[in-house]
Amino acid sequence: MNKGELVEKIQELKRQKNAVIVAHSYQIDDVQEIADVVGDSLALSQYCARTDYEVIVFCGVHFMAESAKILSPEKIVLLPELQAGCPMADMITAEDLRKMKEQHPQAAVVCYINSSAEVKAESDICCTSSNAIKIVKSIKEKDIVFVPDMNLGSYAAKMAPEKNIILWEGFCVTHHRIKAAEAQRIKELHPDAVLLVHPECRKEVVELADFVGSTKQITDYASASEHRKFIIGTEMGVMHHLKKDNPDKEFYLLSPGLICPNMKKTSLKSIYDALYEMKNQIEVDEEVRLKARRALDRMLEITI
Ligand code: 13P
Ligand code: SF4
């Protein structure tokens, strides 16, 4: 099948199965184009919590589809590429977190949504990169165990100095790769450009930024800004909509290394196969799901 035929078949299957396609903004351009909703982790979770479609095709990585299933257990959630995981989410287990809780019994636990259902189930509340500061500030305890992203956790600690944040040393392999010297170099190359970075970047890179935000916050900022040139410090997938929605502006990727191989696994063919065969359905153990749901619901209540 060529691309046009694949797109047509997917649209037909979507109607037959009452399915919706949601895609993270790090997905390849073709996948973003066929998706009904494109967004960051928070926007997609909010969408999945309230959608009426019977089937959600989640074009992203495993923890995202799992979060959709936790929030909408009555729906069928398909992950077109089952091998699309998040290395950061795999950097902590529920057992690791239980040990950390024993060491800090007085602390509340905030877990980044980039984590397994089991880790969420051990946590008091979830956060995403767009609401981490708000979530941390909303917690009554001064001591907060923050897992698994040390970079997002450090940024939250800087923005909420009244809190004592205890970090787990996980990181995003894609964003953490970028060093301050590289950011400095590209700033010198484009001195009139504004630097927008994701808080999964290293602390030293975040310190050089003009604006720090989630994927959606970065794209919203660039669209609303009066500036014309932007250096983008997050995964290259965001360039698709940035360029399409702002044809009069210029965008430079902070580094060619800003590419997440797991986010690039999903293709039109894998979406078609998943929908046709209704395969790669995500399941979550009910006891774990109920506990993880509490942490996600608390986040959504505070954020909405
Ligand atoms: P956001 O979707 O919150 O911007 O997070 C980026 C990310 O790395 C998702 O895996
Ligand atoms: Fe995980 Fe980073 Fe890829 Fe997001 S970009 S899925 S945090 S490895």
Short mmCIF file of C-alpha atoms and ligand atoms in Angstrom, two decimals:
data_model
loop_
_atom_site.label_atom_id
_atom_site.label_comp_id
_atom_site.label_asym_id
_atom_site.label_seq_id
_atom_site.Cartn_x
_atom_site.Cartn_y
_atom_site.Cartn_z
CA MET A 1 0.00 0.00 0.00
CA ASN A 2 1.27 3.48 -0.74
CA LYS A 3 0.96 6.36 1.74
CA GLY A 4 -2.33 7.69 0.31
CA GLU A 5 -3.95 4.24 0.47
CA LEU A 6 -2.70 3.69 4.01
CA VAL A 7 -4.15 7.03 5.15
CA GLU A 8 -7.50 6.17 3.54
CA LYS A 9 -7.60 2.70 5.11
CA ILE A 10 -6.75 4.10 8.55
CA GLN A 11 -9.57 6.66 8.26
CA GLU A 12 -11.98 3.88 7.29
CA LEU A 13 -10.88 1.64 10.18
CA LYS A 14 -11.20 4.57 12.57
CA ARG A 15 -14.85 5.05 11.59
CA GLN A 16 -15.63 1.31 11.73
CA LYS A 17 -14.10 0.86 15.17
CA ASN A 18 -15.11 4.21 16.68
CA ALA A 19 -11.46 5.00 17.28
CA VAL A 20 -9.51 8.19 17.86
CA ILE A 21 -5.81 8.67 17.14
CA VAL A 22 -3.83 10.74 19.62
CA ALA A 23 -0.17 11.57 19.08
CA HIS A 24 2.58 13.14 21.15
CA SER A 25 4.28 16.04 19.41
CA TYR A 26 7.54 14.06 19.19
CA GLN A 27 5.95 11.63 16.70
CA ILE A 28 7.03 11.62 13.05
CA ASP A 29 5.28 14.16 10.76
CA ASP A 30 3.03 11.58 9.01
CA VAL A 31 1.72 10.36 12.36
CA GLN A 32 1.09 13.90 13.61
CA GLU A 33 -0.78 14.61 10.38
CA ILE A 34 -3.15 11.67 10.69
CA ALA A 35 -3.77 12.18 14.42
CA ASP A 36 -7.01 13.73 15.65
CA VAL A 37 -5.21 15.25 18.63
CA VAL A 38 -1.54 16.21 18.94
CA GLY A 39 -0.16 17.46 22.23
CA ASP A 40 2.11 17.08 25.22
CA SER A 41 1.74 14.48 27.97
CA LEU A 42 -0.68 16.59 29.99
CA ALA A 43 -2.92 17.59 27.10
CA LEU A 44 -3.13 13.98 25.90
CA SER A 45 -3.91 12.64 29.40
CA GLN A 46 -6.63 15.25 29.83
CA TYR A 47 -8.06 14.31 26.45
CA CYS A 48 -7.99 10.55 27.13
CA ALA A 49 -9.68 11.03 30.52
CA ARG A 50 -12.76 12.57 28.87
CA THR A 51 -13.04 11.15 25.34
CA ASP A 52 -16.11 9.16 24.30
CA TYR A 53 -14.42 7.07 21.58
CA GLU A 54 -14.34 3.33 22.29
CA VAL A 55 -10.78 2.87 21.04
CA ILE A 56 -7.77 5.11 21.67
CA VAL A 57 -4.79 4.58 19.36
CA PHE A 58 -1.94 6.11 21.36
CA CYS A 59 0.99 7.18 19.20
CA GLY A 60 3.64 7.78 21.79
CA VAL A 61 5.56 5.64 24.26
CA HIS A 62 4.38 2.92 26.64
CA PHE A 63 3.84 4.99 29.80
CA MET A 64 1.56 7.35 27.87
CA ALA A 65 -0.72 4.59 26.57
CA GLU A 66 -0.67 3.04 30.04
CA SER A 67 -1.75 6.36 31.59
CA ALA A 68 -4.61 6.54 29.07
CA LYS A 69 -5.72 3.03 30.13
CA ILE A 70 -5.47 3.96 33.82
CA LEU A 71 -7.71 6.97 33.20
CA SER A 72 -10.12 5.24 30.81
CA PRO A 73 -10.25 1.52 31.74
CA GLU A 74 -13.45 0.91 29.81
CA LYS A 75 -11.74 1.93 26.55
CA ILE A 76 -9.50 -0.20 24.37
CA VAL A 77 -6.08 1.47 24.28
CA LEU A 78 -3.72 0.44 21.48
CA LEU A 79 -0.01 1.23 21.37
CA PRO A 80 0.92 0.73 17.69
CA GLU A 81 4.56 -0.08 18.53
CA LEU A 82 4.79 -2.16 21.70
CA GLN A 83 8.57 -1.71 21.77
CA ALA A 84 8.25 2.06 22.10
CA GLY A 85 9.31 2.58 25.70
CA CYS A 86 10.80 5.47 27.64
CA PRO A 87 14.31 4.81 29.01
CA MET A 88 13.76 7.37 31.76
CA ALA A 89 10.59 5.60 32.95
CA ASP A 90 12.64 2.38 33.14
CA MET A 91 15.24 4.00 35.42
CA ILE A 92 13.14 3.42 38.56
CA THR A 93 11.09 0.45 39.77
CA ALA A 94 8.32 0.33 42.37
CA GLU A 95 10.78 -1.51 44.65
CA ASP A 96 13.33 1.34 44.31
CA LEU A 97 10.64 3.83 45.24
CA ARG A 98 9.46 1.80 48.24
CA LYS A 99 13.04 1.84 49.57
CA MET A 100 13.26 5.59 49.02
CA LYS A 101 10.00 6.06 50.93
CA GLU A 102 11.40 4.05 53.84
CA GLN A 103 14.40 6.38 53.93
CA HIS A 104 12.19 9.50 53.85
CA PRO A 105 8.97 8.54 55.66
CA GLN A 106 8.06 12.19 56.25
CA ALA A 107 8.15 13.09 52.56
CA ALA A 108 5.34 13.25 49.99
CA VAL A 109 6.04 11.49 46.69
CA VAL A 110 5.66 13.23 43.34
CA CYS A 111 6.24 11.12 40.26
CA TYR A 112 6.70 12.43 36.77
CA ILE A 113 4.12 10.88 34.44
CA ASN A 114 7.12 9.32 32.62
CA SER A 115 6.98 6.31 34.95
CA SER A 116 5.37 2.87 35.11
CA ALA A 117 1.88 2.25 36.53
CA GLU A 118 3.56 0.47 39.49
CA VAL A 119 5.66 3.55 40.31
CA LYS A 120 2.60 5.79 40.01
CA ALA A 121 0.77 3.44 42.37
CA GLU A 122 3.47 4.08 45.02
CA SER A 123 3.19 7.86 44.59
CA ASP A 124 0.97 10.51 46.15
CA ILE A 125 0.59 12.56 43.01
CA CYS A 126 1.80 12.68 39.41
CA CYS A 127 3.03 15.65 37.44
CA THR A 128 4.02 16.42 33.87
CA SER A 129 6.59 18.88 32.65
CA SER A 130 3.90 21.53 32.24
CA ASN A 131 2.55 21.44 35.80
CA ALA A 132 5.48 20.18 37.93
CA ILE A 133 5.96 23.50 39.74
CA LYS A 134 2.27 23.95 40.44
CA ILE A 135 2.03 20.37 41.76
CA VAL A 136 5.12 20.68 43.98
CA LYS A 137 3.86 23.98 45.40
CA SER A 138 0.41 22.50 46.08
CA ILE A 139 1.77 19.84 48.44
CA LYS A 140 1.56 20.55 52.16
CA GLU A 141 4.72 18.61 53.10
CA LYS A 142 8.03 20.48 52.92
CA ASP A 143 9.96 17.31 52.02
CA ILE A 144 9.18 15.86 48.61
CA VAL A 145 10.63 12.76 46.98
CA PHE A 146 10.65 13.51 43.25
CA VAL A 147 11.07 10.65 40.75
CA PRO A 148 12.43 9.74 38.24
CA ASP A 149 13.70 12.87 36.40
CA MET A 150 16.48 14.69 38.28
CA ASN A 151 16.48 17.54 35.74
CA LEU A 152 12.77 18.30 36.02
CA GLY A 153 13.08 17.79 39.79
CA SER A 154 15.99 20.28 40.00
CA TYR A 155 14.01 22.82 37.99
CA ALA A 156 11.00 22.39 40.29
CA ALA A 157 13.33 22.76 43.31
CA LYS A 158 14.68 26.03 41.92
CA MET A 159 11.18 27.37 41.26
CA ALA A 160 9.84 26.21 44.65
CA PRO A 161 12.72 27.07 47.04
CA GLU A 162 10.42 26.64 50.05
CA LYS A 163 10.44 22.87 49.40
CA ASN A 164 13.13 20.31 50.15
CA ILE A 165 13.20 18.13 47.05
CA ILE A 166 14.87 14.74 47.25
CA LEU A 167 15.83 13.58 43.77
CA TRP A 168 16.09 10.19 42.08
CA GLU A 169 18.89 10.31 39.53
CA GLY A 170 16.95 9.42 36.39
CA PHE A 171 17.07 11.44 33.20
CA CYS A 172 15.81 11.60 29.62
CA VAL A 173 18.53 10.16 27.41
CA THR A 174 17.54 12.55 24.60
CA HIS A 175 17.42 15.86 26.49
CA HIS A 176 20.21 15.08 28.97
CA ARG A 177 22.63 14.51 26.09
CA ILE A 178 22.71 18.27 25.38
CA LYS A 179 25.54 20.09 27.14
CA ALA A 180 25.71 23.78 28.04
CA ALA A 181 28.63 24.38 25.62
CA GLU A 182 26.44 23.29 22.69
CA ALA A 183 23.64 25.62 23.81
CA GLN A 184 26.16 28.44 24.20
CA ARG A 185 27.53 27.83 20.70
CA ILE A 186 24.16 27.96 18.98
CA LYS A 187 23.19 31.08 20.94
CA GLU A 188 26.34 32.75 19.61
CA LEU A 189 25.45 31.61 16.08
CA HIS A 190 21.96 33.15 16.35
CA PRO A 191 22.36 36.03 18.81
CA ASP A 192 18.92 37.49 18.01
CA ALA A 193 17.06 34.18 18.59
CA VAL A 194 15.15 33.31 21.76
CA LEU A 195 16.17 30.04 23.45
CA LEU A 196 13.23 27.83 24.51
CA VAL A 197 14.09 24.64 26.41
CA HIS A 198 12.35 21.67 27.95
CA PRO A 199 12.94 21.12 31.71
CA GLU A 200 14.21 17.59 30.97
CA CYS A 201 17.41 19.35 29.83
CA ARG A 202 20.39 19.61 32.16
CA LYS A 203 20.29 22.35 34.81
CA GLU A 204 23.17 24.24 33.09
CA VAL A 205 21.21 24.28 29.79
CA VAL A 206 17.99 25.36 31.52
CA GLU A 207 19.94 28.24 33.10
CA LEU A 208 20.83 29.58 29.64
CA ALA A 209 17.20 29.58 28.43
CA ASP A 210 14.91 32.55 27.88
CA PHE A 211 11.87 30.31 28.45
CA VAL A 212 11.46 26.88 30.04
CA GLY A 213 8.37 24.77 29.37
CA SER A 214 6.76 21.55 28.24
CA THR A 215 6.40 20.68 24.58
CA LYS A 216 3.05 22.46 24.34
CA GLN A 217 4.21 25.44 26.37
CA ILE A 218 7.18 25.84 24.02
CA THR A 219 5.00 25.73 20.89
CA ASP A 220 2.41 28.08 22.43
CA TYR A 221 5.15 30.50 23.50
CA ALA A 222 6.73 30.60 20.04
CA SER A 223 3.36 31.12 18.33
CA ALA A 224 2.33 33.95 20.65
CA SER A 225 5.74 35.67 20.78
CA GLU A 226 6.57 38.83 18.88
CA HIS A 227 10.10 37.52 18.29
CA ARG A 228 10.92 36.02 14.90
CA LYS A 229 13.75 33.58 15.62
CA PHE A 230 13.79 30.72 18.09
CA ILE A 231 16.27 28.05 19.16
CA ILE A 232 14.27 24.98 20.16
CA GLY A 233 15.64 22.90 23.03
CA THR A 234 13.39 19.88 22.88
CA GLU A 235 12.84 16.82 20.68
CA MET A 236 12.83 17.62 16.95
CA GLY A 237 9.23 16.41 16.42
CA VAL A 238 7.91 19.78 17.62
CA MET A 239 9.48 21.46 14.59
CA HIS A 240 6.70 20.07 12.38
CA HIS A 241 3.89 22.15 13.90
CA LEU A 242 6.11 25.07 14.80
CA LYS A 243 7.06 25.58 11.16
CA LYS A 244 3.60 24.78 9.81
CA ASP A 245 1.79 27.11 12.23
CA ASN A 246 4.34 29.96 12.03
CA PRO A 247 5.49 30.26 8.42
CA ASP A 248 6.84 33.77 9.04
CA LYS A 249 9.17 32.68 11.89
CA GLU A 250 12.52 30.88 11.94
CA PHE A 251 13.29 27.86 14.10
CA TYR A 252 16.67 26.29 14.81
CA LEU A 253 16.97 22.98 16.64
CA LEU A 254 19.36 23.36 19.59
CA SER A 255 21.13 20.13 18.68
CA PRO A 256 20.85 17.44 15.98
CA GLY A 257 21.00 14.99 18.89
CA LEU A 258 17.49 15.98 20.01
CA ILE A 259 15.79 12.91 18.63
CA CYS A 260 14.04 10.25 20.70
CA PRO A 261 14.33 6.89 18.87
CA ASN A 262 11.39 5.43 20.77
CA MET A 263 9.08 8.26 19.72
CA LYS A 264 10.09 7.63 16.11
CA LYS A 265 9.09 3.95 16.06
CA THR A 266 5.40 4.52 15.25
CA SER A 267 4.51 4.68 11.54
CA LEU A 268 1.34 4.81 9.46
CA LYS A 269 1.82 1.09 8.83
CA SER A 270 1.98 0.28 12.55
CA ILE A 271 -1.16 2.36 13.19
CA TYR A 272 -2.94 0.51 10.40
CA ASP A 273 -1.82 -2.92 11.67
CA ALA A 274 -2.81 -2.13 15.27
CA LEU A 275 -6.27 -0.95 14.24
CA TYR A 276 -6.88 -3.71 11.69
CA GLU A 277 -5.92 -6.51 14.08
CA MET A 278 -6.90 -4.61 17.26
CA LYS A 279 -3.52 -5.67 18.56
CA ASN A 280 -1.11 -4.28 21.16
CA GLN A 281 -3.89 -3.61 23.66
CA ILE A 282 -2.58 -2.11 26.90
CA GLU A 283 -3.71 -3.75 30.14
CA VAL A 284 -3.03 -2.73 33.73
CA ASP A 285 -3.55 -4.87 36.83
CA GLU A 286 -6.71 -3.53 38.52
CA GLU A 287 -5.20 -3.10 42.00
CA VAL A 288 -2.24 -1.18 40.56
CA ARG A 289 -4.53 0.80 38.28
CA LEU A 290 -6.74 2.04 41.11
CA LYS A 291 -3.73 3.28 43.11
CA ALA A 292 -2.07 4.83 40.06
CA ARG A 293 -5.36 6.47 39.11
CA ARG A 294 -5.47 8.26 42.48
CA ALA A 295 -2.10 9.87 41.74
CA LEU A 296 -3.17 10.88 38.22
CA ASP A 297 -6.59 12.15 39.35
CA ARG A 298 -5.00 14.31 42.04
CA MET A 299 -2.78 15.84 39.36
CA LEU A 300 -5.70 16.47 36.99
CA GLU A 301 -7.82 18.02 39.76
CA ILE A 302 -5.08 20.52 40.56
CA THR A 303 -4.30 21.27 36.93
CA ILE A 304 -7.76 21.74 35.42
P1 13P B 1 5.93 16.75 27.73
O1 13P B 1 5.00 16.02 26.87
O2 13P B 1 5.35 17.01 29.09
O3 13P B 1 6.48 17.98 27.11
O4 13P B 1 7.18 15.77 28.02
C1 13P B 1 8.08 15.48 27.05
C2 13P B 1 8.51 14.08 27.03
O5 13P B 1 9.66 13.77 27.06
C3 13P B 1 7.52 13.06 26.88
O6 13P B 1 8.14 11.84 26.87
FE1 SF4 B 2 11.47 9.25 27.38
FE2 SF4 B 2 12.96 11.35 26.73
FE3 SF4 B 2 11.94 9.86 24.80
FE4 SF4 B 2 10.36 11.43 26.31
S1 SF4 B 2 11.96 12.10 24.91
S2 SF4 B 2 10.00 9.31 25.72
S3 SF4 B 2 11.41 11.29 28.29
S4 SF4 B 2 13.43 9.20 26.35
#
